[in-house]
Amino acid sequence: MSDQPISAIFNITPRYLRSVNLERDFNDPRSLENYILTPHGSQCLGQLALGLRRGGTERAWRFTGNYGSGKSSFALLVAHWFSGNARSLKSLVGEGLRYEAFGVTTKPRYVPVLVTGSREAMGRAILRAVVRVMDEQYARGARSAMVNAIERAVQRGTGFTDTDVVDWVTQCNAKLIKDGKAGGILILLDELGKFLEYAAFHPQQQDVFLLQKLGEAAAASGDQPLFLVGLLH
């Protein structure tokens, strides 16, 4: 028998050794290495692309699939694609991500707000991610009064409504667009079920109606595009 270890026979791409985490893996250049965009994935991306058209209203989506079916990896791909990184993904995924192939004539410049579900209020988690994005986009100078207000609300964890969450998200989206930082915001909610579980056990702290409000805001965002994508299993 050969003394060669099994590890010397197989060469497993690192991204297959652990599950995808959106916040952790977005800045990892190898996180999508050897990713295969299936025909179904391409169809889903095409449906998302409809909202990129001027005046588009198809901007709130939910993707549902079994555990381990690749939802988080697809969400990571969507985050990069909406950020305008299709060309840099070419060497990892292939030619199938060209914007022209999906009827997108202008390269999108969306800032991804990446949120992984946990047993806490969904509104608080979204606002925390929004603060992180605003700090990254406005790294120089003092924080705006609005971002300071959001940060205080996150630290308290209470004292704000679902309407406040939607208003703050849309205001930050408008500011990023006005200042030329982005073409809009893409909110990606992974592990959405954990937020729903929390809301079910703590109805006094979180109402799942927030999802509907955010979806309505996205659909009505017009020339200040806002996207909402939730992933559920």
PDB file of C-alpha atoms in Angstrom:
ATOM      1  CA  MET A   1       0.000   0.000   0.000  1.00  0.00           C
ATOM      2  CA  SER A   2       1.101   3.542  -0.692  1.00  0.00           C
ATOM      3  CA  ASP A   3       2.167   5.731   2.199  1.00  0.00           C
ATOM      4  CA  GLN A   4       0.758   8.769   0.386  1.00  0.00           C
ATOM      5  CA  PRO A   5      -1.764  10.580   2.615  1.00  0.00           C
ATOM      6  CA  ILE A   6      -5.278  11.153   1.346  1.00  0.00           C
ATOM      7  CA  SER A   7      -4.725  14.917   1.663  1.00  0.00           C
ATOM      8  CA  ALA A   8      -2.101  14.663  -1.083  1.00  0.00           C
ATOM      9  CA  ILE A   9      -4.585  13.142  -3.506  1.00  0.00           C
ATOM     10  CA  PHE A  10      -7.418  15.630  -3.220  1.00  0.00           C
ATOM     11  CA  ASN A  11      -7.155  19.352  -3.790  1.00  0.00           C
ATOM     12  CA  ILE A  12     -10.272  20.983  -2.347  1.00  0.00           C
ATOM     13  CA  THR A  13     -10.941  24.646  -3.078  1.00  0.00           C
ATOM     14  CA  PRO A  14     -10.882  26.524   0.277  1.00  0.00           C
ATOM     15  CA  ARG A  15     -14.400  27.920  -0.198  1.00  0.00           C
ATOM     16  CA  TYR A  16     -15.798  24.371   0.056  1.00  0.00           C
ATOM     17  CA  LEU A  17     -14.232  23.808   3.477  1.00  0.00           C
ATOM     18  CA  ARG A  18     -16.637  26.086   5.356  1.00  0.00           C
ATOM     19  CA  SER A  19     -19.991  27.734   4.910  1.00  0.00           C
ATOM     20  CA  VAL A  20     -20.196  31.231   3.431  1.00  0.00           C
ATOM     21  CA  ASN A  21     -20.573  34.240   5.705  1.00  0.00           C
ATOM     22  CA  LEU A  22     -21.462  37.399   3.799  1.00  0.00           C
ATOM     23  CA  GLU A  23     -19.704  39.951   6.018  1.00  0.00           C
ATOM     24  CA  ARG A  24     -16.572  37.854   6.392  1.00  0.00           C
ATOM     25  CA  ASP A  25     -16.240  36.640   2.810  1.00  0.00           C
ATOM     26  CA  PHE A  26     -17.183  39.700   0.762  1.00  0.00           C
ATOM     27  CA  ASN A  27     -13.596  41.006   0.895  1.00  0.00           C
ATOM     28  CA  ASP A  28     -12.005  37.577   0.381  1.00  0.00           C
ATOM     29  CA  PRO A  29     -10.962  37.358  -3.303  1.00  0.00           C
ATOM     30  CA  ARG A  30     -11.080  33.534  -3.205  1.00  0.00           C
ATOM     31  CA  SER A  31     -14.539  33.239  -1.696  1.00  0.00           C
ATOM     32  CA  LEU A  32     -16.132  32.603  -5.114  1.00  0.00           C
ATOM     33  CA  GLU A  33     -13.309  30.613  -6.651  1.00  0.00           C
ATOM     34  CA  ASN A  34     -14.688  27.860  -8.935  1.00  0.00           C
ATOM     35  CA  TYR A  35     -18.246  29.014  -8.291  1.00  0.00           C
ATOM     36  CA  ILE A  36     -20.585  27.566 -10.917  1.00  0.00           C
ATOM     37  CA  LEU A  37     -23.437  29.803 -12.029  1.00  0.00           C
ATOM     38  CA  THR A  38     -26.163  27.302 -12.857  1.00  0.00           C
ATOM     39  CA  PRO A  39     -28.930  27.999 -15.388  1.00  0.00           C
ATOM     40  CA  HIS A  40     -31.311  28.549 -12.459  1.00  0.00           C
ATOM     41  CA  GLY A  41     -28.848  30.956 -10.831  1.00  0.00           C
ATOM     42  CA  SER A  42     -28.502  32.827 -14.103  1.00  0.00           C
ATOM     43  CA  GLN A  43     -32.295  33.048 -14.341  1.00  0.00           C
ATOM     44  CA  CYS A  44     -32.502  34.441 -10.802  1.00  0.00           C
ATOM     45  CA  LEU A  45     -29.820  37.001 -11.581  1.00  0.00           C
ATOM     46  CA  GLY A  46     -31.762  37.994 -14.674  1.00  0.00           C
ATOM     47  CA  GLN A  47     -34.876  38.590 -12.573  1.00  0.00           C
ATOM     48  CA  LEU A  48     -32.896  40.781 -10.178  1.00  0.00           C
ATOM     49  CA  ALA A  49     -31.470  42.698 -13.135  1.00  0.00           C
ATOM     50  CA  LEU A  50     -34.975  43.797 -14.139  1.00  0.00           C
ATOM     51  CA  GLY A  51     -34.951  46.178 -11.187  1.00  0.00           C
ATOM     52  CA  LEU A  52     -31.837  47.902 -12.525  1.00  0.00           C
ATOM     53  CA  ARG A  53     -33.794  49.381 -15.390  1.00  0.00           C
ATOM     54  CA  ARG A  54     -34.776  53.010 -15.123  1.00  0.00           C
ATOM     55  CA  GLY A  55     -38.029  53.217 -13.215  1.00  0.00           C
ATOM     56  CA  GLY A  56     -37.877  49.536 -12.302  1.00  0.00           C
ATOM     57  CA  THR A  57     -40.077  48.327  -9.456  1.00  0.00           C
ATOM     58  CA  GLU A  58     -38.936  44.695  -9.118  1.00  0.00           C
ATOM     59  CA  ARG A  59     -36.498  45.407  -6.318  1.00  0.00           C
ATOM     60  CA  ALA A  60     -37.623  43.237  -3.377  1.00  0.00           C
ATOM     61  CA  TRP A  61     -36.957  39.507  -3.524  1.00  0.00           C
ATOM     62  CA  ARG A  62     -36.848  36.406  -1.348  1.00  0.00           C
ATOM     63  CA  PHE A  63     -34.824  33.314  -2.232  1.00  0.00           C
ATOM     64  CA  THR A  64     -35.819  30.080  -0.544  1.00  0.00           C
ATOM     65  CA  GLY A  65     -33.901  26.795  -0.673  1.00  0.00           C
ATOM     66  CA  ASN A  66     -32.709  23.825   1.322  1.00  0.00           C
ATOM     67  CA  TYR A  67     -29.799  24.088   3.731  1.00  0.00           C
ATOM     68  CA  GLY A  68     -26.505  23.781   1.859  1.00  0.00           C
ATOM     69  CA  SER A  69     -28.023  24.519  -1.541  1.00  0.00           C
ATOM     70  CA  GLY A  70     -25.765  27.521  -2.142  1.00  0.00           C
ATOM     71  CA  LYS A  71     -28.008  30.458  -1.244  1.00  0.00           C
ATOM     72  CA  SER A  72     -25.278  32.340   0.649  1.00  0.00           C
ATOM     73  CA  SER A  73     -22.758  31.815  -2.159  1.00  0.00           C
ATOM     74  CA  PHE A  74     -25.292  33.141  -4.657  1.00  0.00           C
ATOM     75  CA  ALA A  75     -25.957  36.130  -2.392  1.00  0.00           C
ATOM     76  CA  LEU A  76     -22.220  36.812  -2.305  1.00  0.00           C
ATOM     77  CA  LEU A  77     -22.144  36.691  -6.097  1.00  0.00           C
ATOM     78  CA  VAL A  78     -25.093  39.103  -6.248  1.00  0.00           C
ATOM     79  CA  ALA A  79     -23.324  41.501  -3.864  1.00  0.00           C
ATOM     80  CA  HIS A  80     -20.258  41.637  -6.115  1.00  0.00           C
ATOM     81  CA  TRP A  81     -22.286  41.792  -9.327  1.00  0.00           C
ATOM     82  CA  PHE A  82     -24.387  44.710  -8.089  1.00  0.00           C
ATOM     83  CA  SER A  83     -21.203  46.427  -6.911  1.00  0.00           C
ATOM     84  CA  GLY A  84     -19.976  46.499 -10.509  1.00  0.00           C
ATOM     85  CA  ASN A  85     -17.410  43.726 -10.114  1.00  0.00           C
ATOM     86  CA  ALA A  86     -18.506  41.435 -12.951  1.00  0.00           C
ATOM     87  CA  ARG A  87     -15.179  41.830 -14.765  1.00  0.00           C
ATOM     88  CA  SER A  88     -13.114  40.885 -11.714  1.00  0.00           C
ATOM     89  CA  LEU A  89     -15.324  37.808 -11.230  1.00  0.00           C
ATOM     90  CA  LYS A  90     -14.622  36.645 -14.780  1.00  0.00           C
ATOM     91  CA  SER A  91     -11.525  34.652 -13.784  1.00  0.00           C
ATOM     92  CA  LEU A  92     -13.411  32.974 -10.915  1.00  0.00           C
ATOM     93  CA  VAL A  93     -16.828  32.330 -12.420  1.00  0.00           C
ATOM     94  CA  GLY A  94     -16.470  32.772 -16.188  1.00  0.00           C
ATOM     95  CA  GLU A  95     -18.016  34.825 -18.949  1.00  0.00           C
ATOM     96  CA  GLY A  96     -21.625  34.309 -17.883  1.00  0.00           C
ATOM     97  CA  LEU A  97     -21.769  37.461 -15.741  1.00  0.00           C
ATOM     98  CA  ARG A  98     -21.436  40.107 -18.453  1.00  0.00           C
ATOM     99  CA  TYR A  99     -23.933  42.872 -17.733  1.00  0.00           C
ATOM    100  CA  GLU A 100     -24.909  43.116 -21.390  1.00  0.00           C
ATOM    101  CA  ALA A 101     -26.109  39.513 -21.275  1.00  0.00           C
ATOM    102  CA  PHE A 102     -28.744  40.573 -18.732  1.00  0.00           C
ATOM    103  CA  GLY A 103     -29.847  43.711 -20.548  1.00  0.00           C
ATOM    104  CA  VAL A 104     -27.928  46.000 -18.184  1.00  0.00           C
ATOM    105  CA  THR A 105     -26.359  48.774 -20.241  1.00  0.00           C
ATOM    106  CA  THR A 106     -24.776  50.766 -17.391  1.00  0.00           C
ATOM    107  CA  LYS A 107     -22.499  49.099 -14.868  1.00  0.00           C
ATOM    108  CA  PRO A 108     -24.263  49.113 -11.492  1.00  0.00           C
ATOM    109  CA  ARG A 109     -22.600  50.745  -8.479  1.00  0.00           C
ATOM    110  CA  TYR A 110     -24.563  49.487  -5.505  1.00  0.00           C
ATOM    111  CA  VAL A 111     -23.243  49.475  -1.970  1.00  0.00           C
ATOM    112  CA  PRO A 112     -24.054  46.122  -0.346  1.00  0.00           C
ATOM    113  CA  VAL A 113     -25.470  46.202   3.174  1.00  0.00           C
ATOM    114  CA  LEU A 114     -24.707  42.666   4.312  1.00  0.00           C
ATOM    115  CA  VAL A 115     -26.673  41.252   7.235  1.00  0.00           C
ATOM    116  CA  THR A 116     -26.502  37.703   8.594  1.00  0.00           C
ATOM    117  CA  GLY A 117     -29.496  36.671  10.642  1.00  0.00           C
ATOM    118  CA  SER A 118     -29.210  36.138  14.378  1.00  0.00           C
ATOM    119  CA  ARG A 119     -31.583  35.943  17.302  1.00  0.00           C
ATOM    120  CA  GLU A 120     -32.052  39.668  17.670  1.00  0.00           C
ATOM    121  CA  ALA A 121     -34.369  42.321  16.299  1.00  0.00           C
ATOM    122  CA  MET A 122     -34.008  42.514  12.526  1.00  0.00           C
ATOM    123  CA  GLY A 123     -34.309  46.309  12.509  1.00  0.00           C
ATOM    124  CA  ARG A 124     -31.391  46.672  14.897  1.00  0.00           C
ATOM    125  CA  ALA A 125     -29.200  44.336  12.826  1.00  0.00           C
ATOM    126  CA  ILE A 126     -30.005  46.217   9.627  1.00  0.00           C
ATOM    127  CA  LEU A 127     -29.215  49.580  11.205  1.00  0.00           C
ATOM    128  CA  ARG A 128     -25.918  48.247  12.561  1.00  0.00           C
ATOM    129  CA  ALA A 129     -24.934  47.177   9.047  1.00  0.00           C
ATOM    130  CA  VAL A 130     -26.031  50.566   7.656  1.00  0.00           C
ATOM    131  CA  VAL A 131     -23.803  52.369  10.171  1.00  0.00           C
ATOM    132  CA  ARG A 132     -20.877  50.163   9.152  1.00  0.00           C
ATOM    133  CA  VAL A 133     -21.425  50.969   5.473  1.00  0.00           C
ATOM    134  CA  MET A 134     -21.766  54.710   6.091  1.00  0.00           C
ATOM    135  CA  ASP A 135     -18.561  54.743   8.153  1.00  0.00           C
ATOM    136  CA  GLU A 136     -16.736  52.938   5.336  1.00  0.00           C
ATOM    137  CA  GLN A 137     -18.049  55.293   2.668  1.00  0.00           C
ATOM    138  CA  TYR A 138     -17.376  58.433   4.723  1.00  0.00           C
ATOM    139  CA  ALA A 139     -14.127  57.438   6.386  1.00  0.00           C
ATOM    140  CA  ARG A 140     -12.823  61.009   6.358  1.00  0.00           C
ATOM    141  CA  GLY A 141     -14.267  63.741   8.489  1.00  0.00           C
ATOM    142  CA  ALA A 142     -16.782  63.676  11.276  1.00  0.00           C
ATOM    143  CA  ARG A 143     -19.856  61.503  11.260  1.00  0.00           C
ATOM    144  CA  SER A 144     -23.099  63.095  10.184  1.00  0.00           C
ATOM    145  CA  ALA A 145     -25.784  63.766  12.775  1.00  0.00           C
ATOM    146  CA  MET A 146     -27.988  61.163  11.085  1.00  0.00           C
ATOM    147  CA  VAL A 147     -25.427  58.356  11.406  1.00  0.00           C
ATOM    148  CA  ASN A 148     -24.790  59.333  15.028  1.00  0.00           C
ATOM    149  CA  ALA A 149     -28.532  59.086  15.678  1.00  0.00           C
ATOM    150  CA  ILE A 150     -28.654  55.637  14.080  1.00  0.00           C
ATOM    151  CA  GLU A 151     -25.655  54.491  16.126  1.00  0.00           C
ATOM    152  CA  ARG A 152     -27.313  55.630  19.356  1.00  0.00           C
ATOM    153  CA  ALA A 153     -30.468  53.746  18.408  1.00  0.00           C
ATOM    154  CA  VAL A 154     -28.447  50.592  17.724  1.00  0.00           C
ATOM    155  CA  GLN A 155     -26.671  50.842  21.070  1.00  0.00           C
ATOM    156  CA  ARG A 156     -29.970  51.312  22.930  1.00  0.00           C
ATOM    157  CA  GLY A 157     -31.628  48.536  21.012  1.00  0.00           C
ATOM    158  CA  THR A 158     -35.054  50.065  21.672  1.00  0.00           C
ATOM    159  CA  GLY A 159     -36.858  53.356  21.262  1.00  0.00           C
ATOM    160  CA  PHE A 160     -37.192  53.306  17.477  1.00  0.00           C
ATOM    161  CA  THR A 161     -39.954  51.995  15.230  1.00  0.00           C
ATOM    162  CA  ASP A 162     -40.029  50.055  11.980  1.00  0.00           C
ATOM    163  CA  THR A 163     -40.883  53.333  10.279  1.00  0.00           C
ATOM    164  CA  ASP A 164     -37.694  54.843  11.733  1.00  0.00           C
ATOM    165  CA  VAL A 165     -35.675  51.951  10.285  1.00  0.00           C
ATOM    166  CA  VAL A 166     -37.146  52.438   6.809  1.00  0.00           C
ATOM    167  CA  ASP A 167     -36.709  56.223   6.980  1.00  0.00           C
ATOM    168  CA  TRP A 168     -33.055  55.949   8.024  1.00  0.00           C
ATOM    169  CA  VAL A 169     -32.308  53.378   5.317  1.00  0.00           C
ATOM    170  CA  THR A 170     -33.899  55.529   2.594  1.00  0.00           C
ATOM    171  CA  GLN A 171     -32.164  58.682   3.869  1.00  0.00           C
ATOM    172  CA  CYS A 172     -28.756  56.972   3.830  1.00  0.00           C
ATOM    173  CA  ASN A 173     -29.511  55.617   0.372  1.00  0.00           C
ATOM    174  CA  ALA A 174     -30.392  59.097  -0.881  1.00  0.00           C
ATOM    175  CA  LYS A 175     -27.242  60.583   0.639  1.00  0.00           C
ATOM    176  CA  LEU A 176     -24.958  57.979  -0.950  1.00  0.00           C
ATOM    177  CA  ILE A 177     -26.534  58.640  -4.350  1.00  0.00           C
ATOM    178  CA  LYS A 178     -26.457  62.424  -3.984  1.00  0.00           C
ATOM    179  CA  ASP A 179     -22.792  62.407  -2.961  1.00  0.00           C
ATOM    180  CA  GLY A 180     -21.823  60.148  -5.864  1.00  0.00           C
ATOM    181  CA  LYS A 181     -20.751  57.340  -3.564  1.00  0.00           C
ATOM    182  CA  ALA A 182     -23.058  54.750  -5.140  1.00  0.00           C
ATOM    183  CA  GLY A 183     -25.995  54.205  -7.430  1.00  0.00           C
ATOM    184  CA  GLY A 184     -28.027  52.828  -4.542  1.00  0.00           C
ATOM    185  CA  ILE A 185     -28.085  50.353  -1.665  1.00  0.00           C
ATOM    186  CA  LEU A 186     -28.482  46.580  -1.883  1.00  0.00           C
ATOM    187  CA  ILE A 187     -29.649  45.043   1.412  1.00  0.00           C
ATOM    188  CA  LEU A 188     -28.891  41.322   1.624  1.00  0.00           C
ATOM    189  CA  LEU A 189     -30.492  39.478   4.552  1.00  0.00           C
ATOM    190  CA  ASP A 190     -28.977  36.022   4.936  1.00  0.00           C
ATOM    191  CA  GLU A 191     -30.365  33.490   7.434  1.00  0.00           C
ATOM    192  CA  LEU A 192     -33.623  35.445   7.444  1.00  0.00           C
ATOM    193  CA  GLY A 193     -35.339  32.689   9.397  1.00  0.00           C
ATOM    194  CA  LYS A 194     -33.424  33.569  12.556  1.00  0.00           C
ATOM    195  CA  PHE A 195     -34.898  37.067  12.505  1.00  0.00           C
ATOM    196  CA  LEU A 196     -38.357  35.596  12.004  1.00  0.00           C
ATOM    197  CA  GLU A 197     -37.870  33.253  14.964  1.00  0.00           C
ATOM    198  CA  TYR A 198     -36.853  36.162  17.154  1.00  0.00           C
ATOM    199  CA  ALA A 199     -39.864  38.174  16.064  1.00  0.00           C
ATOM    200  CA  ALA A 200     -42.156  35.235  16.822  1.00  0.00           C
ATOM    201  CA  PHE A 201     -40.853  34.948  20.395  1.00  0.00           C
ATOM    202  CA  HIS A 202     -40.445  38.703  21.001  1.00  0.00           C
ATOM    203  CA  PRO A 203     -43.380  40.373  19.219  1.00  0.00           C
ATOM    204  CA  GLN A 204     -43.084  43.380  21.521  1.00  0.00           C
ATOM    205  CA  GLN A 205     -39.595  44.087  20.137  1.00  0.00           C
ATOM    206  CA  GLN A 206     -39.871  43.218  16.435  1.00  0.00           C
ATOM    207  CA  ASP A 207     -42.689  42.918  13.931  1.00  0.00           C
ATOM    208  CA  VAL A 208     -42.028  41.052  10.681  1.00  0.00           C
ATOM    209  CA  PHE A 209     -44.109  43.783   9.042  1.00  0.00           C
ATOM    210  CA  LEU A 210     -40.752  45.585   8.745  1.00  0.00           C
ATOM    211  CA  LEU A 211     -39.984  43.324   5.783  1.00  0.00           C
ATOM    212  CA  GLN A 212     -43.111  44.507   3.998  1.00  0.00           C
ATOM    213  CA  LYS A 213     -42.268  48.140   4.689  1.00  0.00           C
ATOM    214  CA  LEU A 214     -38.740  47.712   3.350  1.00  0.00           C
ATOM    215  CA  GLY A 215     -40.068  45.846   0.317  1.00  0.00           C
ATOM    216  CA  GLU A 216     -42.547  48.614  -0.413  1.00  0.00           C
ATOM    217  CA  ALA A 217     -39.808  51.229  -0.035  1.00  0.00           C
ATOM    218  CA  ALA A 218     -37.630  49.289  -2.474  1.00  0.00           C
ATOM    219  CA  ALA A 219     -40.431  48.920  -5.027  1.00  0.00           C
ATOM    220  CA  ALA A 220     -41.192  52.644  -4.836  1.00  0.00           C
ATOM    221  CA  SER A 221     -37.559  53.817  -4.802  1.00  0.00           C
ATOM    222  CA  GLY A 222     -37.691  55.063  -8.405  1.00  0.00           C
ATOM    223  CA  ASP A 223     -34.573  57.001  -9.415  1.00  0.00           C
ATOM    224  CA  GLN A 224     -33.019  56.439  -5.966  1.00  0.00           C
ATOM    225  CA  PRO A 225     -32.808  52.641  -6.266  1.00  0.00           C
ATOM    226  CA  LEU A 226     -32.989  50.479  -3.173  1.00  0.00           C
ATOM    227  CA  PHE A 227     -32.852  46.681  -3.371  1.00  0.00           C
ATOM    228  CA  LEU A 228     -33.907  44.174  -0.716  1.00  0.00           C
ATOM    229  CA  VAL A 229     -33.025  40.469  -0.977  1.00  0.00           C
ATOM    230  CA  GLY A 230     -33.797  37.949   1.760  1.00  0.00           C
ATOM    231  CA  LEU A 231     -32.549  34.357   1.916  1.00  0.00           C
ATOM    232  CA  LEU A 232     -34.604  31.772   3.756  1.00  0.00           C
ATOM    233  CA  HIS A 233     -34.577  28.007   4.250  1.00  0.00           C
TER     234      HIS A 233
END
